Short mmCIF file of C-alpha atoms in Angstrom, two decimals:
data_model
loop_
_atom_site.label_atom_id
_atom_site.label_comp_id
_atom_site.label_asym_id
_atom_site.label_seq_id
_atom_site.Cartn_x
_atom_site.Cartn_y
_atom_site.Cartn_z
CA MET V 14 -0.54 -15.88 18.81
CA PRO V 15 -3.51 -14.08 20.16
CA ASP V 16 -6.34 -15.71 21.22
CA LEU V 17 -9.08 -17.34 18.87
CA PRO V 18 -11.59 -14.42 18.47
CA THR V 19 -9.04 -11.96 18.29
CA LEU V 20 -7.41 -14.29 15.06
CA VAL V 21 -10.66 -14.25 13.11
CA ILE V 22 -10.69 -11.00 13.39
CA VAL V 23 -7.72 -10.00 12.18
CA CYS V 24 -7.71 -13.08 9.14
CA GLY V 25 -11.27 -11.09 8.66
CA LEU V 26 -10.86 -7.44 7.96
CA CYS V 27 -6.80 -8.92 6.28
CA ALA V 28 -9.15 -10.57 3.74
CA ALA V 29 -11.28 -7.30 3.68
CA ALA V 30 -7.80 -5.17 2.41
CA GLY V 31 -7.14 -7.39 -0.06
CA PHE V 32 -10.40 -7.39 -1.88
CA VAL V 33 -10.41 -3.73 -1.00
CA ASP V 34 -6.84 -3.72 -2.76
CA ALA V 35 -8.76 -5.94 -5.50
CA VAL V 36 -11.51 -3.61 -6.34
CA ALA V 37 -10.10 -0.63 -6.08
CA GLY V 38 -6.99 -0.37 -3.47
CA GLY V 39 -6.30 1.68 -0.07
CA GLY V 40 -6.63 -1.93 1.60
CA GLY V 41 -3.97 -0.71 3.28
CA LEU V 42 -6.55 1.91 5.65
CA ILE V 43 -8.04 -1.89 6.37
CA SER V 44 -4.95 -4.21 7.18
CA LEU V 45 -3.26 -1.45 9.98
CA PRO V 46 -5.98 -0.74 11.70
CA ALA V 47 -7.43 -4.38 11.66
CA TYR V 48 -3.65 -5.37 13.95
CA LEU V 49 -4.23 -1.83 16.25
CA ILE V 50 -7.71 -3.33 16.56
CA ALA V 51 -6.88 -6.06 17.77
CA GLY V 52 -4.90 -4.75 20.61
CA ALA V 53 -1.27 -5.04 18.77
CA PRO V 54 1.46 -2.59 19.80
CA VAL V 55 1.37 -0.27 17.24
CA HIS V 56 5.21 -1.14 16.16
CA ILE V 57 4.00 -5.08 15.77
CA ALA V 58 1.21 -3.41 14.32
CA LEU V 59 3.65 -2.19 11.01
CA GLY V 60 5.92 -4.71 11.25
CA THR V 61 3.42 -7.96 10.95
CA GLY V 62 1.37 -5.53 8.56
CA LYS V 63 4.82 -5.39 5.97
CA LEU V 64 4.95 -8.82 6.30
CA SER V 65 1.13 -9.71 5.13
CA SER V 66 0.94 -6.88 2.73
CA MET V 67 4.08 -7.99 1.52
CA LEU V 68 2.51 -11.37 0.74
CA GLY V 69 -0.66 -9.55 -1.85
CA VAL V 70 2.36 -7.62 -3.27
CA SER V 71 4.20 -10.20 -4.58
CA VAL V 72 1.17 -12.01 -6.52
CA VAL V 73 -0.09 -9.18 -8.23
CA THR V 74 3.76 -7.74 -9.13
CA TRP V 75 3.76 -11.40 -10.18
CA LYS V 76 1.01 -10.94 -12.48
CA TYR V 77 1.74 -7.29 -13.60
CA ALA V 78 5.32 -8.45 -14.91
CA LYS V 79 3.87 -11.10 -16.53
CA SER V 80 1.68 -9.68 -18.17
CA GLY V 81 3.99 -6.87 -19.58
CA PHE V 82 3.14 -3.93 -18.04
CA VAL V 83 7.06 -3.56 -15.90
CA PRO V 84 8.64 -1.47 -17.04
CA TRP V 85 11.97 -2.86 -15.97
CA ARG V 86 15.04 0.30 -16.75
CA GLU V 87 12.55 2.36 -14.49
CA ALA V 88 11.82 0.08 -12.83
CA VAL V 89 14.86 -1.56 -11.51
CA VAL V 90 16.12 2.62 -9.94
CA CYS V 91 12.95 2.65 -8.59
CA VAL V 92 13.88 -0.24 -6.58
CA VAL V 93 17.45 0.16 -5.44
CA VAL V 94 16.14 3.39 -4.57
CA SER V 95 13.27 1.79 -2.71
CA LEU V 96 15.21 -0.87 -1.27
CA ALA V 97 17.73 1.89 0.47
CA SER V 98 14.68 4.95 1.56
CA SER V 99 11.48 2.48 2.69
CA ALA V 100 14.37 0.64 5.44
CA ILE V 101 15.65 4.03 6.45
CA GLY V 102 11.62 4.86 6.97
CA ALA V 103 11.55 1.63 9.17
CA ARG V 104 14.27 2.53 11.44
CA ALA V 105 12.54 6.18 11.52
CA VAL V 106 9.34 4.87 12.17
CA LEU V 107 11.09 2.74 15.43
CA LEU V 108 12.90 5.67 17.03
CA VAL V 109 9.48 7.09 17.74
CA ASP V 110 7.63 6.59 21.00
CA ALA V 111 4.74 3.91 20.64
CA LYS V 112 2.40 5.86 22.84
CA ILE V 113 3.76 9.48 20.82
CA LEU V 114 2.70 6.96 17.37
CA THR V 115 0.31 6.08 18.49
CA VAL V 116 -1.63 9.30 19.09
CA ALA V 117 -0.01 10.44 15.76
CA LEU V 118 -2.24 8.03 13.62
CA LEU V 119 -5.40 8.95 15.46
CA VAL V 120 -4.83 12.01 13.00
CA VAL V 121 -2.91 10.86 10.79
CA LEU V 122 -4.99 7.31 9.20
CA PRO V 123 -8.15 9.33 9.00
CA LEU V 124 -6.69 11.97 6.92
CA THR V 125 -4.81 9.29 4.07
CA ALA V 126 -8.38 8.23 4.03
CA VAL V 127 -10.20 10.82 2.95
CA TYR V 128 -7.51 11.34 0.72
CA VAL V 129 -7.39 8.18 -0.59
CA LEU V 130 -11.58 8.40 -0.68
CA LEU V 131 -10.94 11.81 -2.65
CA HIS V 132 -8.26 11.26 -4.61
CA GLY V 133 -8.30 9.05 -7.46
CA PHE V 134 -9.94 6.25 -5.32
CA GLY V 135 -11.15 3.34 -7.37
CA LYS V 136 -9.38 5.32 -9.94
CA THR V 137 -5.89 5.15 -10.76
CA ASP V 138 -5.59 1.90 -8.32
CA ALA V 139 -7.39 -0.22 -10.65
CA ALA V 140 -5.23 -3.43 -12.50
CA PRO V 141 -5.34 -2.21 -16.74
CA VAL V 142 -7.04 -5.35 -18.14
CA GLY V 143 -4.06 -6.03 -20.69
CA PRO V 144 -0.87 -4.66 -22.17
CA SER V 145 -1.92 -1.51 -24.26
CA GLU V 146 -0.86 -1.51 -28.05
CA GLU V 147 -0.40 2.50 -27.71
CA PRO V 148 -0.21 5.06 -25.52
CA SER V 149 -3.09 6.11 -23.65
CA ALA V 150 -4.78 9.32 -24.75
CA ALA V 151 -4.01 10.71 -21.93
CA GLY V 152 -0.18 10.15 -21.96
CA ALA V 153 0.49 10.41 -25.38
CA ASP V 154 -1.58 14.06 -24.84
CA ARG V 155 1.23 14.77 -22.62
CA MET V 156 4.77 16.63 -23.36
CA ARG V 157 7.08 14.47 -21.70
CA THR V 158 10.38 16.34 -20.60
CA SER V 159 13.55 14.81 -21.15
CA PRO V 160 14.66 10.97 -20.67
CA ARG V 161 17.27 11.82 -18.15
CA LYS V 162 14.50 14.50 -16.14
CA THR V 163 12.17 11.86 -16.29
CA MET V 164 14.21 9.39 -14.74
CA ALA V 165 15.67 11.43 -12.39
CA LEU V 166 11.66 12.23 -10.80
CA ILE V 167 10.57 8.77 -11.17
CA ALA V 168 13.49 7.92 -8.70
CA PHE V 169 12.47 11.12 -6.57
CA VAL V 170 8.98 9.44 -6.05
CA ALA V 171 9.85 6.05 -5.63
CA GLY V 172 12.48 7.61 -2.61
CA LEU V 173 9.97 9.39 -1.44
CA MET V 174 7.12 6.64 -1.27
CA GLY V 175 9.69 4.26 0.08
CA PHE V 176 10.63 5.81 3.10
CA TYR V 177 6.50 6.66 4.20
CA ASP V 178 5.86 2.67 3.00
CA GLY V 179 9.10 1.39 5.45
CA PHE V 180 7.72 4.47 7.94
CA TYR V 181 3.65 4.13 7.66
CA GLY V 182 2.23 2.41 4.96
CA PRO V 183 -1.44 2.60 3.84
CA GLY V 184 -2.47 4.63 0.87
CA SER V 185 1.20 4.86 -0.32
CA GLY V 186 0.30 2.76 -3.68
CA THR V 187 -2.21 5.81 -4.49
CA PHE V 188 -0.15 8.33 -4.34
CA MET V 189 2.84 6.93 -5.76
CA LEU V 190 0.02 6.59 -8.87
CA LEU V 191 -0.91 10.28 -8.31
CA LEU V 192 2.77 11.30 -8.36
CA LEU V 193 4.19 8.90 -10.98
CA THR V 194 1.52 9.95 -13.44
CA GLY V 195 1.16 13.57 -12.32
CA LEU V 196 5.09 14.86 -11.96
CA ALA V 197 6.50 12.25 -14.94
CA HIS V 198 3.85 12.05 -17.24
CA LEU V 199 4.03 8.43 -17.53
CA THR V 200 0.70 6.61 -18.64
CA LEU V 201 -1.19 4.41 -15.98
CA GLU V 202 -0.29 1.20 -16.83
CA GLU V 203 3.40 2.33 -16.34
CA SER V 204 2.59 3.97 -13.05
CA ASN V 205 1.26 1.05 -12.10
CA GLY V 206 4.17 -1.25 -13.35
CA ILE V 207 6.42 0.37 -11.57
CA CYS V 208 4.14 1.05 -8.56
CA LYS V 209 3.70 -2.71 -7.74
CA VAL V 210 7.39 -3.40 -7.89
CA VAL V 211 8.15 -0.23 -5.88
CA THR V 212 5.45 -1.26 -3.23
CA LEU V 213 7.34 -4.61 -3.10
CA ALA V 214 11.17 -3.82 -2.77
CA SER V 215 10.26 -1.26 -0.34
CA ASN V 216 7.78 -4.16 1.83
CA PHE V 217 10.81 -6.34 2.00
CA ALA V 218 13.30 -3.50 3.06
CA GLY V 219 10.75 -2.43 5.80
CA LEU V 220 9.96 -6.26 6.79
CA VAL V 221 13.78 -7.10 6.96
CA VAL V 222 14.29 -3.59 9.38
CA MET V 223 11.68 -4.91 11.32
CA LEU V 224 12.14 -8.61 11.63
CA ALA V 225 15.68 -7.37 12.60
CA ASN V 226 14.08 -5.32 15.49
CA GLY V 227 11.61 -7.76 16.66
CA SER V 228 8.77 -6.18 15.48
CA VAL V 229 7.11 -8.36 13.66
CA ASP V 230 4.78 -11.00 14.81
CA VAL V 231 5.90 -13.85 12.21
CA PRO V 232 2.58 -16.64 12.45
CA LEU V 233 0.36 -13.57 13.12
CA GLY V 234 1.55 -11.96 9.32
CA LEU V 235 2.06 -15.48 7.85
CA LEU V 236 -1.27 -16.59 8.57
CA SER V 237 -2.93 -12.69 8.20
CA GLY V 238 -1.04 -12.69 4.68
CA VAL V 239 -2.41 -15.95 3.50
CA PHE V 240 -6.72 -14.28 3.86
CA LEU V 241 -5.12 -11.16 2.61
CA VAL V 242 -4.29 -12.92 -0.72
CA LEU V 243 -7.03 -14.79 -1.21
CA GLY V 244 -9.48 -11.53 -0.55
CA SER V 245 -7.33 -10.01 -3.42
CA TYR V 246 -7.93 -13.59 -5.54
CA LEU V 247 -11.90 -13.25 -4.26
CA GLY V 248 -11.63 -9.16 -5.03
CA ALA V 249 -9.88 -9.59 -8.63
CA ARG V 250 -12.61 -11.86 -9.74
CA SER V 251 -15.87 -10.19 -8.99
CA PHE V 252 -14.07 -6.32 -10.07
CA SER V 253 -16.92 -4.39 -11.71
CA ARG V 254 -16.77 -0.59 -12.10
CA LYS V 255 -18.70 -0.82 -8.84
CA GLY V 256 -15.96 -1.57 -6.82
CA ALA V 257 -15.38 1.29 -5.31
CA LYS V 258 -18.94 1.95 -4.24
CA VAL V 259 -18.11 -1.52 -1.59
CA ALA V 260 -14.39 -0.62 -0.54
CA ARG V 261 -15.51 2.63 0.03
CA PRO V 262 -17.47 2.24 3.28
CA MET V 263 -15.61 -1.06 4.45
CA ILE V 264 -12.48 1.41 4.78
CA LEU V 265 -14.66 4.12 6.63
CA ALA V 266 -15.79 1.85 8.46
CA VAL V 267 -12.63 -0.23 9.95
CA VAL V 268 -11.08 3.66 10.42
CA ALA V 269 -14.02 4.74 12.39
CA LEU V 270 -13.74 1.71 14.39
CA PHE V 271 -10.12 2.01 15.23
CA PHE V 272 -10.66 5.88 15.84
CA VAL V 273 -13.16 4.90 18.38
CA LYS V 274 -10.67 2.52 20.22
CA VAL V 275 -7.56 4.15 19.83
CA LEU V 276 -9.11 7.70 21.81
CA THR V 277 -10.77 5.96 24.26
CA GLU V 278 -7.59 4.22 25.69
CA VAL V 279 -6.03 8.12 25.17
CA VAL V 280 -8.59 9.95 27.09
#
């Protein structure tokens, strides 16, 4: 466990990550830098982040499943694909030298943040209010492909995002929602449900690989995960259409702080 000041920083930022995820999505853009800013080695940061993230996603997934938002026929296939691809992604990132990975994050993390902020931020990640009695207008207007081709596209997206989530993670929820709605032509409700289940599966598989290789600070991950869940609860209670306006500066500030910290260490 880190010292008390560092612990306060990590837990506070993870609470902010949970809040951001609840009101607009993109919380991983805060939680991963939180561990890195606190001085955790990059592989430990990635592994510990998967533990805390899994706690938060578990709560949200349960809520979605209970509300009937998960199309289980498609979701089960996606879970199987995601478990395998995420394990491969997590194993792959462990093979990358820590210094190379840290420098790569200097480029990847800010670019991911910019993309998420510009595309679908506060839109695609917003949780639906209740089960739809009829297909949404957007979904009804789309011409779906054959069921077999649609399932293949969904499985492909799940595999791609599973690998990405196992290897890196932040922004995966937004990317997957955009791909499911744009490529597979699913409704927002269907995409949200599948996305949550797949994210839970990919976090679990990636976590198992990281644990097996000693790349998880379990006490820190559990503690920060509690704060992440707390932040998610507070964010859900205060959710409004202005959520993205609150979340955007939080993400920008944390990513900027991470960028400056790592850049000074590298230079």
